[in-house]
Each structure stands twice: as structure tokens, then as C-alpha cells.
PDB file of C-alpha atoms in Angstrom:
ATOM      1  CA  MET A   9     -19.830  33.446   7.281  1.00  0.00           C
ATOM      2  CA  THR A  10     -20.691  34.787   3.881  1.00  0.00           C
ATOM      3  CA  ASN A  11     -22.267  32.625   1.211  1.00  0.00           C
ATOM      4  CA  ILE A  12     -18.945  32.417  -0.633  1.00  0.00           C
ATOM      5  CA  GLU A  13     -17.124  31.208   2.492  1.00  0.00           C
ATOM      6  CA  LEU A  14     -19.855  28.615   3.093  1.00  0.00           C
ATOM      7  CA  LEU A  15     -19.536  27.412  -0.486  1.00  0.00           C
ATOM      8  CA  GLU A  16     -15.728  27.195  -0.214  1.00  0.00           C
ATOM      9  CA  THR A  17     -16.053  25.188   3.007  1.00  0.00           C
ATOM     10  CA  LYS A  18     -18.490  22.776   1.391  1.00  0.00           C
ATOM     11  CA  VAL A  19     -16.319  22.338  -1.719  1.00  0.00           C
ATOM     12  CA  ARG A  20     -13.208  21.658   0.397  1.00  0.00           C
ATOM     13  CA  ALA A  21     -15.154  19.169   2.507  1.00  0.00           C
ATOM     14  CA  THR A  22     -16.574  17.470  -0.583  1.00  0.00           C
ATOM     15  CA  ARG A  23     -13.110  17.164  -2.151  1.00  0.00           C
ATOM     16  CA  ARG A  24     -11.781  15.751   1.164  1.00  0.00           C
ATOM     17  CA  VAL A  25      -8.749  18.047   0.874  1.00  0.00           C
ATOM     18  CA  SER A  26      -8.028  17.979   4.606  1.00  0.00           C
ATOM     19  CA  SER A  27      -8.580  14.319   5.436  1.00  0.00           C
ATOM     20  CA  LEU A  28      -7.425  12.092   2.582  1.00  0.00           C
ATOM     21  CA  PRO A  29      -3.795  13.290   2.500  1.00  0.00           C
ATOM     22  CA  LEU A  30      -3.478  12.490   6.219  1.00  0.00           C
ATOM     23  CA  VAL A  31      -5.034   9.053   5.719  1.00  0.00           C
ATOM     24  CA  VAL A  32      -2.868   8.126   2.702  1.00  0.00           C
ATOM     25  CA  ILE A  33       0.379   9.369   4.249  1.00  0.00           C
ATOM     26  CA  GLY A  34      -0.523   7.799   7.622  1.00  0.00           C
ATOM     27  CA  ILE A  35      -0.986   4.379   6.028  1.00  0.00           C
ATOM     28  CA  ALA A  36       2.211   4.758   3.986  1.00  0.00           C
ATOM     29  CA  THR A  37       4.170   5.768   7.099  1.00  0.00           C
ATOM     30  CA  VAL A  38       2.987   2.680   8.976  1.00  0.00           C
ATOM     31  CA  VAL A  39       3.963   0.507   5.994  1.00  0.00           C
ATOM     32  CA  ALA A  40       7.411   2.147   5.863  1.00  0.00           C
ATOM     33  CA  ALA A  41       7.859   1.647   9.607  1.00  0.00           C
ATOM     34  CA  VAL A  42       6.962  -2.052   9.669  1.00  0.00           C
ATOM     35  CA  SER A  43       8.686  -2.947   6.384  1.00  0.00           C
ATOM     36  CA  PRO A  44      11.901  -4.168   8.129  1.00  0.00           C
ATOM     37  CA  LEU A  45       9.846  -7.009   9.625  1.00  0.00           C
ATOM     38  CA  PHE A  46       9.583  -8.578   6.173  1.00  0.00           C
ATOM     39  CA  GLY A  47      13.308  -9.044   5.598  1.00  0.00           C
ATOM     40  CA  ASP A  48      14.662  -8.407   2.120  1.00  0.00           C
ATOM     41  CA  VAL A  49      11.201  -7.811   0.697  1.00  0.00           C
ATOM     42  CA  GLY A  50      10.692  -5.178   3.403  1.00  0.00           C
ATOM     43  CA  ARG A  51      13.857  -3.359   2.384  1.00  0.00           C
ATOM     44  CA  VAL A  52      12.507  -3.073  -1.159  1.00  0.00           C
ATOM     45  CA  VAL A  53       9.177  -1.860   0.208  1.00  0.00           C
ATOM     46  CA  GLY A  54      11.017   0.845   2.146  1.00  0.00           C
ATOM     47  CA  PHE A  55      12.392   2.201  -1.136  1.00  0.00           C
ATOM     48  CA  VAL A  56       9.139   2.122  -3.103  1.00  0.00           C
ATOM     49  CA  VAL A  57       6.698   3.256  -0.427  1.00  0.00           C
ATOM     50  CA  ALA A  58       7.232   6.984  -1.121  1.00  0.00           C
ATOM     51  CA  PRO A  59       6.649   6.906  -4.892  1.00  0.00           C
ATOM     52  CA  LEU A  60       3.705   4.535  -4.546  1.00  0.00           C
ATOM     53  CA  ALA A  61       2.207   6.704  -1.797  1.00  0.00           C
ATOM     54  CA  ALA A  62       2.684   9.818  -3.945  1.00  0.00           C
ATOM     55  CA  LEU A  63       0.883   8.195  -6.867  1.00  0.00           C
ATOM     56  CA  ALA A  64      -1.845   6.829  -4.583  1.00  0.00           C
ATOM     57  CA  PHE A  65      -2.224  10.267  -3.020  1.00  0.00           C
ATOM     58  CA  TRP A  66      -2.693  11.918  -6.399  1.00  0.00           C
ATOM     59  CA  GLY A  67      -5.041   9.149  -7.580  1.00  0.00           C
ATOM     60  CA  VAL A  68      -7.226   9.321  -4.479  1.00  0.00           C
ATOM     61  CA  MET A  69      -7.484  13.100  -4.708  1.00  0.00           C
ATOM     62  CA  LYS A  70      -8.296  12.924  -8.450  1.00  0.00           C
ATOM     63  CA  VAL A  71     -10.952  10.220  -8.025  1.00  0.00           C
ATOM     64  CA  THR A  72     -12.559  12.032  -5.087  1.00  0.00           C
ATOM     65  CA  ALA A  73     -12.723  15.331  -6.973  1.00  0.00           C
ATOM     66  CA  THR A  74     -14.097  13.614 -10.090  1.00  0.00           C
ATOM     67  CA  ARG A  75     -16.751  11.678  -8.145  1.00  0.00           C
ATOM     68  CA  ALA A  76     -17.862  14.899  -6.487  1.00  0.00           C
ATOM     69  CA  GLY A  77     -18.127  16.585  -9.891  1.00  0.00           C
ATOM     70  CA  LEU A  78     -15.460  19.114  -8.994  1.00  0.00           C
ATOM     71  CA  GLY A  79     -12.075  19.950 -10.407  1.00  0.00           C
ATOM     72  CA  MET A  80      -8.757  19.214  -8.719  1.00  0.00           C
ATOM     73  CA  GLY A  81      -8.470  22.785  -7.485  1.00  0.00           C
ATOM     74  CA  ARG A  82      -5.389  24.965  -7.464  1.00  0.00           C
ATOM     75  CA  GLU A  83      -3.244  22.772  -5.212  1.00  0.00           C
ATOM     76  CA  ARG A  84      -1.392  21.042  -8.068  1.00  0.00           C
ATOM     77  CA  TYR A  85      -1.285  17.665  -6.347  1.00  0.00           C
ATOM     78  CA  GLY A  86      -0.181  15.972  -9.562  1.00  0.00           C
ATOM     79  CA  LEU A  87       2.925  18.153  -9.782  1.00  0.00           C
ATOM     80  CA  ILE A  88       3.764  17.520  -6.128  1.00  0.00           C
ATOM     81  CA  ALA A  89       3.363  13.758  -6.636  1.00  0.00           C
ATOM     82  CA  VAL A  90       5.559  13.763  -9.765  1.00  0.00           C
ATOM     83  CA  ILE A  91       8.323  15.671  -7.956  1.00  0.00           C
ATOM     84  CA  VAL A  92       8.253  13.188  -5.059  1.00  0.00           C
ATOM     85  CA  VAL A  93       8.343  10.234  -7.479  1.00  0.00           C
ATOM     86  CA  VAL A  94      11.300  11.690  -9.403  1.00  0.00           C
ATOM     87  CA  VAL A  95      13.252  12.514  -6.239  1.00  0.00           C
ATOM     88  CA  SER A  96      12.524   9.064  -4.797  1.00  0.00           C
ATOM     89  CA  LEU A  97      14.189   7.425  -7.800  1.00  0.00           C
ATOM     90  CA  SER A  98      17.479   8.119  -6.061  1.00  0.00           C
ATOM     91  CA  PRO A  99      17.863   5.471  -3.345  1.00  0.00           C
ATOM     92  CA  LEU A 100      20.216   7.800  -1.476  1.00  0.00           C
ATOM     93  CA  VAL A 101      17.274   9.881  -0.286  1.00  0.00           C
ATOM     94  CA  SER A 102      15.679   6.883   1.399  1.00  0.00           C
ATOM     95  CA  ILE A 103      18.999   5.621   2.764  1.00  0.00           C
ATOM     96  CA  LEU A 104      20.222   8.935   4.156  1.00  0.00           C
ATOM     97  CA  LEU A 105      16.954  10.526   5.246  1.00  0.00           C
ATOM     98  CA  GLY A 106      14.803   7.509   6.038  1.00  0.00           C
ATOM     99  CA  PRO A 107      11.893   5.920   4.217  1.00  0.00           C
ATOM    100  CA  ALA A 108       9.307   8.375   5.551  1.00  0.00           C
ATOM    101  CA  PHE A 109      11.173  11.603   4.752  1.00  0.00           C
ATOM    102  CA  LEU A 110       9.611  12.016   1.313  1.00  0.00           C
ATOM    103  CA  LEU A 111       6.211  11.168   2.780  1.00  0.00           C
ATOM    104  CA  GLY A 112       6.674  14.075   5.161  1.00  0.00           C
ATOM    105  CA  VAL A 113       7.749  16.343   2.314  1.00  0.00           C
ATOM    106  CA  LEU A 114       4.701  15.254   0.301  1.00  0.00           C
ATOM    107  CA  LEU A 115       2.357  16.040   3.191  1.00  0.00           C
ATOM    108  CA  LEU A 116       4.167  19.314   3.894  1.00  0.00           C
ATOM    109  CA  ALA A 117       3.869  20.470   0.265  1.00  0.00           C
ATOM    110  CA  ALA A 118       0.247  19.354  -0.047  1.00  0.00           C
ATOM    111  CA  GLY A 119      -0.704  21.051   3.213  1.00  0.00           C
ATOM    112  CA  TRP A 120       1.120  24.218   2.240  1.00  0.00           C
ATOM    113  CA  ARG A 121      -0.632  24.357  -1.148  1.00  0.00           C
ATOM    114  CA  ALA A 122      -4.016  23.586   0.420  1.00  0.00           C
ATOM    115  CA  GLU A 123      -3.389  26.154   3.188  1.00  0.00           C
ATOM    116  CA  ASP A 124      -4.073  23.462   5.774  1.00  0.00           C
ATOM    117  CA  ARG A 125      -1.939  24.011   8.856  1.00  0.00           C
ATOM    118  CA  ARG A 126      -2.650  20.548  10.288  1.00  0.00           C
ATOM    119  CA  GLN A 127      -1.241  18.902   7.171  1.00  0.00           C
ATOM    120  CA  TRP A 128       1.887  20.955   6.695  1.00  0.00           C
ATOM    121  CA  VAL A 129       2.810  20.833  10.379  1.00  0.00           C
ATOM    122  CA  SER A 130       2.279  17.056  10.352  1.00  0.00           C
ATOM    123  CA  GLY A 131       4.414  16.792   7.227  1.00  0.00           C
ATOM    124  CA  LEU A 132       7.139  18.899   8.815  1.00  0.00           C
ATOM    125  CA  VAL A 133       7.143  16.699  11.936  1.00  0.00           C
ATOM    126  CA  LEU A 134       7.356  13.556   9.804  1.00  0.00           C
ATOM    127  CA  ALA A 135      10.114  14.996   7.588  1.00  0.00           C
ATOM    128  CA  ILE A 136      12.154  15.959  10.667  1.00  0.00           C
ATOM    129  CA  ALA A 137      11.500  12.707  12.545  1.00  0.00           C
ATOM    130  CA  SER A 138      12.351  10.349   9.672  1.00  0.00           C
ATOM    131  CA  PRO A 139      16.095  11.110   9.459  1.00  0.00           C
ATOM    132  CA  LEU A 140      16.384  11.041  13.247  1.00  0.00           C
ATOM    133  CA  LEU A 141      14.639   7.680  13.455  1.00  0.00           C
ATOM    134  CA  SER A 142      16.398   6.105  10.466  1.00  0.00           C
ATOM    135  CA  TYR A 143      19.735   5.886  12.291  1.00  0.00           C
ATOM    136  CA  SER A 144      18.342   3.840  15.226  1.00  0.00           C
ATOM    137  CA  PHE A 145      19.506   6.363  17.809  1.00  0.00           C
ATOM    138  CA  ILE A 146      16.773   5.424  20.277  1.00  0.00           C
ATOM    139  CA  GLN A 147      17.294   1.692  19.739  1.00  0.00           C
ATOM    140  CA  ASN A 148      21.030   2.061  20.391  1.00  0.00           C
ATOM    141  CA  GLN A 149      20.277   3.734  23.708  1.00  0.00           C
ATOM    142  CA  ILE A 150      17.897   0.900  24.577  1.00  0.00           C
ATOM    143  CA  TYR A 151      20.655  -1.630  23.791  1.00  0.00           C
ATOM    144  CA  VAL A 152      23.003   0.170  26.186  1.00  0.00           C
ATOM    145  CA  LEU A 153      20.365   0.233  28.908  1.00  0.00           C
ATOM    146  CA  GLU A 154      19.330  -3.372  28.267  1.00  0.00           C
ATOM    147  CA  ARG A 155      22.920  -4.611  28.424  1.00  0.00           C
ATOM    148  CA  ALA A 156      23.543  -2.671  31.642  1.00  0.00           C
ATOM    149  CA  LEU A 157      20.435  -4.152  33.283  1.00  0.00           C
ATOM    150  CA  THR A 158      20.509  -7.744  32.036  1.00  0.00           C
ATOM    151  CA  GLY A 159      24.041  -8.312  30.757  1.00  0.00           C
ATOM    152  CA  TRP A 160      22.876  -9.035  27.195  1.00  0.00           C
ATOM    153  CA  TYR A 161      20.644  -7.519  24.532  1.00  0.00           C
ATOM    154  CA  TRP A 162      18.115  -8.794  22.087  1.00  0.00           C
ATOM    155  CA  PHE A 163      18.302  -7.990  18.364  1.00  0.00           C
ATOM    156  CA  THR A 164      15.112  -7.555  16.375  1.00  0.00           C
ATOM    157  CA  ASP A 165      14.226  -6.225  12.948  1.00  0.00           C
ATOM    158  CA  MET A 166      11.598  -3.891  14.409  1.00  0.00           C
ATOM    159  CA  THR A 167      13.488  -1.302  16.408  1.00  0.00           C
ATOM    160  CA  ALA A 168      12.144   1.213  18.904  1.00  0.00           C
ATOM    161  CA  ASP A 169      12.684   3.854  16.231  1.00  0.00           C
ATOM    162  CA  GLY A 170      10.423   1.895  13.878  1.00  0.00           C
ATOM    163  CA  VAL A 171       7.775   1.661  16.579  1.00  0.00           C
ATOM    164  CA  ILE A 172       7.893   5.439  17.039  1.00  0.00           C
ATOM    165  CA  LEU A 173       7.628   5.970  13.274  1.00  0.00           C
ATOM    166  CA  ALA A 174       4.665   3.571  13.154  1.00  0.00           C
ATOM    167  CA  ALA A 175       3.062   5.495  16.031  1.00  0.00           C
ATOM    168  CA  ILE A 176       3.478   8.744  14.089  1.00  0.00           C
ATOM    169  CA  GLY A 177       1.790   7.051  11.123  1.00  0.00           C
ATOM    170  CA  VAL A 178      -1.094   5.867  13.289  1.00  0.00           C
ATOM    171  CA  VAL A 179      -1.535   9.384  14.701  1.00  0.00           C
ATOM    172  CA  LEU A 180      -1.656  10.772  11.142  1.00  0.00           C
ATOM    173  CA  LEU A 181      -4.174   8.112  10.162  1.00  0.00           C
ATOM    174  CA  LEU A 182      -6.395   8.831  13.176  1.00  0.00           C
ATOM    175  CA  ALA A 183      -6.167  12.580  12.547  1.00  0.00           C
ATOM    176  CA  GLY A 184      -7.229  11.958   8.951  1.00  0.00           C
ATOM    177  CA  ILE A 185     -10.185   9.833  10.040  1.00  0.00           C
ATOM    178  CA  ALA A 186     -11.277  12.486  12.547  1.00  0.00           C
ATOM    179  CA  GLN A 187     -11.007  15.171   9.864  1.00  0.00           C
ATOM    180  CA  PHE A 188     -12.970  12.950   7.456  1.00  0.00           C
ATOM    181  CA  ARG A 189     -15.801  12.841  10.001  1.00  0.00           C
ATOM    182  CA  ARG A 190     -15.714  16.630  10.393  1.00  0.00           C
ATOM    183  CA  GLU A 191     -15.867  17.003   6.600  1.00  0.00           C
ATOM    184  CA  ASP A 192     -18.808  14.610   6.516  1.00  0.00           C
ATOM    185  CA  GLU A 193     -20.628  16.701   9.113  1.00  0.00           C
ATOM    186  CA  ALA A 194     -19.876  19.883   7.165  1.00  0.00           C
ATOM    187  CA  ILE A 195     -21.319  18.347   3.996  1.00  0.00           C
ATOM    188  CA  ARG A 196     -24.467  17.143   5.771  1.00  0.00           C
ATOM    189  CA  ARG A 197     -24.924  20.390   7.691  1.00  0.00           C
ATOM    190  CA  ARG A 198     -24.611  22.536   4.573  1.00  0.00           C
ATOM    191  CA  SER A 199     -26.945  20.360   2.484  1.00  0.00           C
ATOM    192  CA  GLU A 200     -29.835  20.478   4.957  1.00  0.00           C
TER     193      GLU A 200
END
């Protein structure tokens, strides 16, 4: 690696460009997935999780860059966050495409701008999975199977689709934590 490539790697690691978006979106996805457990309050949370996550995402990236003494870079995270907040003002997006769709779009756009394949692929998976999971397709199949086996079925606010969405959020969170550790090692290795 040239000195410029080493410097770019250290700056990216110091700004936490690869890890923090995964952590923020992972936490927000878990919150969106478990929000039905909280009844009417949970339904409201499902609508506001995307704009709050977008603002938190931008804030975390801004604070991290400022603390490191670096600029925000060329990714334009603030613009991405504003677009997600504006689009999320329409409740139809959350109703039709699921509460995590805009989180996936946010991660996809941030990963694309940061040229981070792990992020944009994760965002694409989340954006595709959210509409599929928001219509309880898997849970409906479980009801059919459950009724065939036992003669009755059990209703719950947390569906199998919500569990899968929460699992996707946990995977994103764990991937972000693992990347955070790799960034930490890169910072320590380059400073020695």
C-alpha cells in the first residue's frame, strides 16, 4: 500500500464510516421489529423509527468526525438523512413497504456513497426484506401449519416475520460491532 492509501484507510477507520451505520441501522431495525409488542405506542414507534434513525445516523457520523478532528467527507450523510426524513413523513411508505424499508434505503445510500459493499448490500437486503415481512406472509403459513397440526392457532403481536426482521437487525448490529473492532485495530496498527 502506498502512503496515501494507508492514510485513507486510517481516516476511514477513525471516522468509523464502515461500522457506525451498521450499528445505528441494526439497532433501529430491532426497534422496528419489536415495536408491535408495545401495542398502540409500538405502532407509533414503527412510523417514527426511520426518521429518528436517519437523524441519529447523521448525528453519530457528525460527532464522530468532529471528535476525530476530521470533516464529514464526501458522502453527504446529512443530505441522505434529510431525504429519508422527508420521505418518511408520508405514513404510506411505512404502511405499504414496512417500517424497516427506509432504514434499508438509508443504509443502501450511505454504503453506496461510502463505497462500502458490506453496507449497501446489507441495505439492499433490508429494503427487499421489509416489504416481504410487513405482510406477515411467513406468519400466515405458520397459522395454517399450526391449525393443521393442533386444530387451533395462537395469535400474538410478535409474528414470525417480526422475529426474522429482528434477526436481520441483530446481524447488522453484530456486523457493525465486528467492523468497529477491525477499525480499532487499523487505527492502533497505523499509529504504532
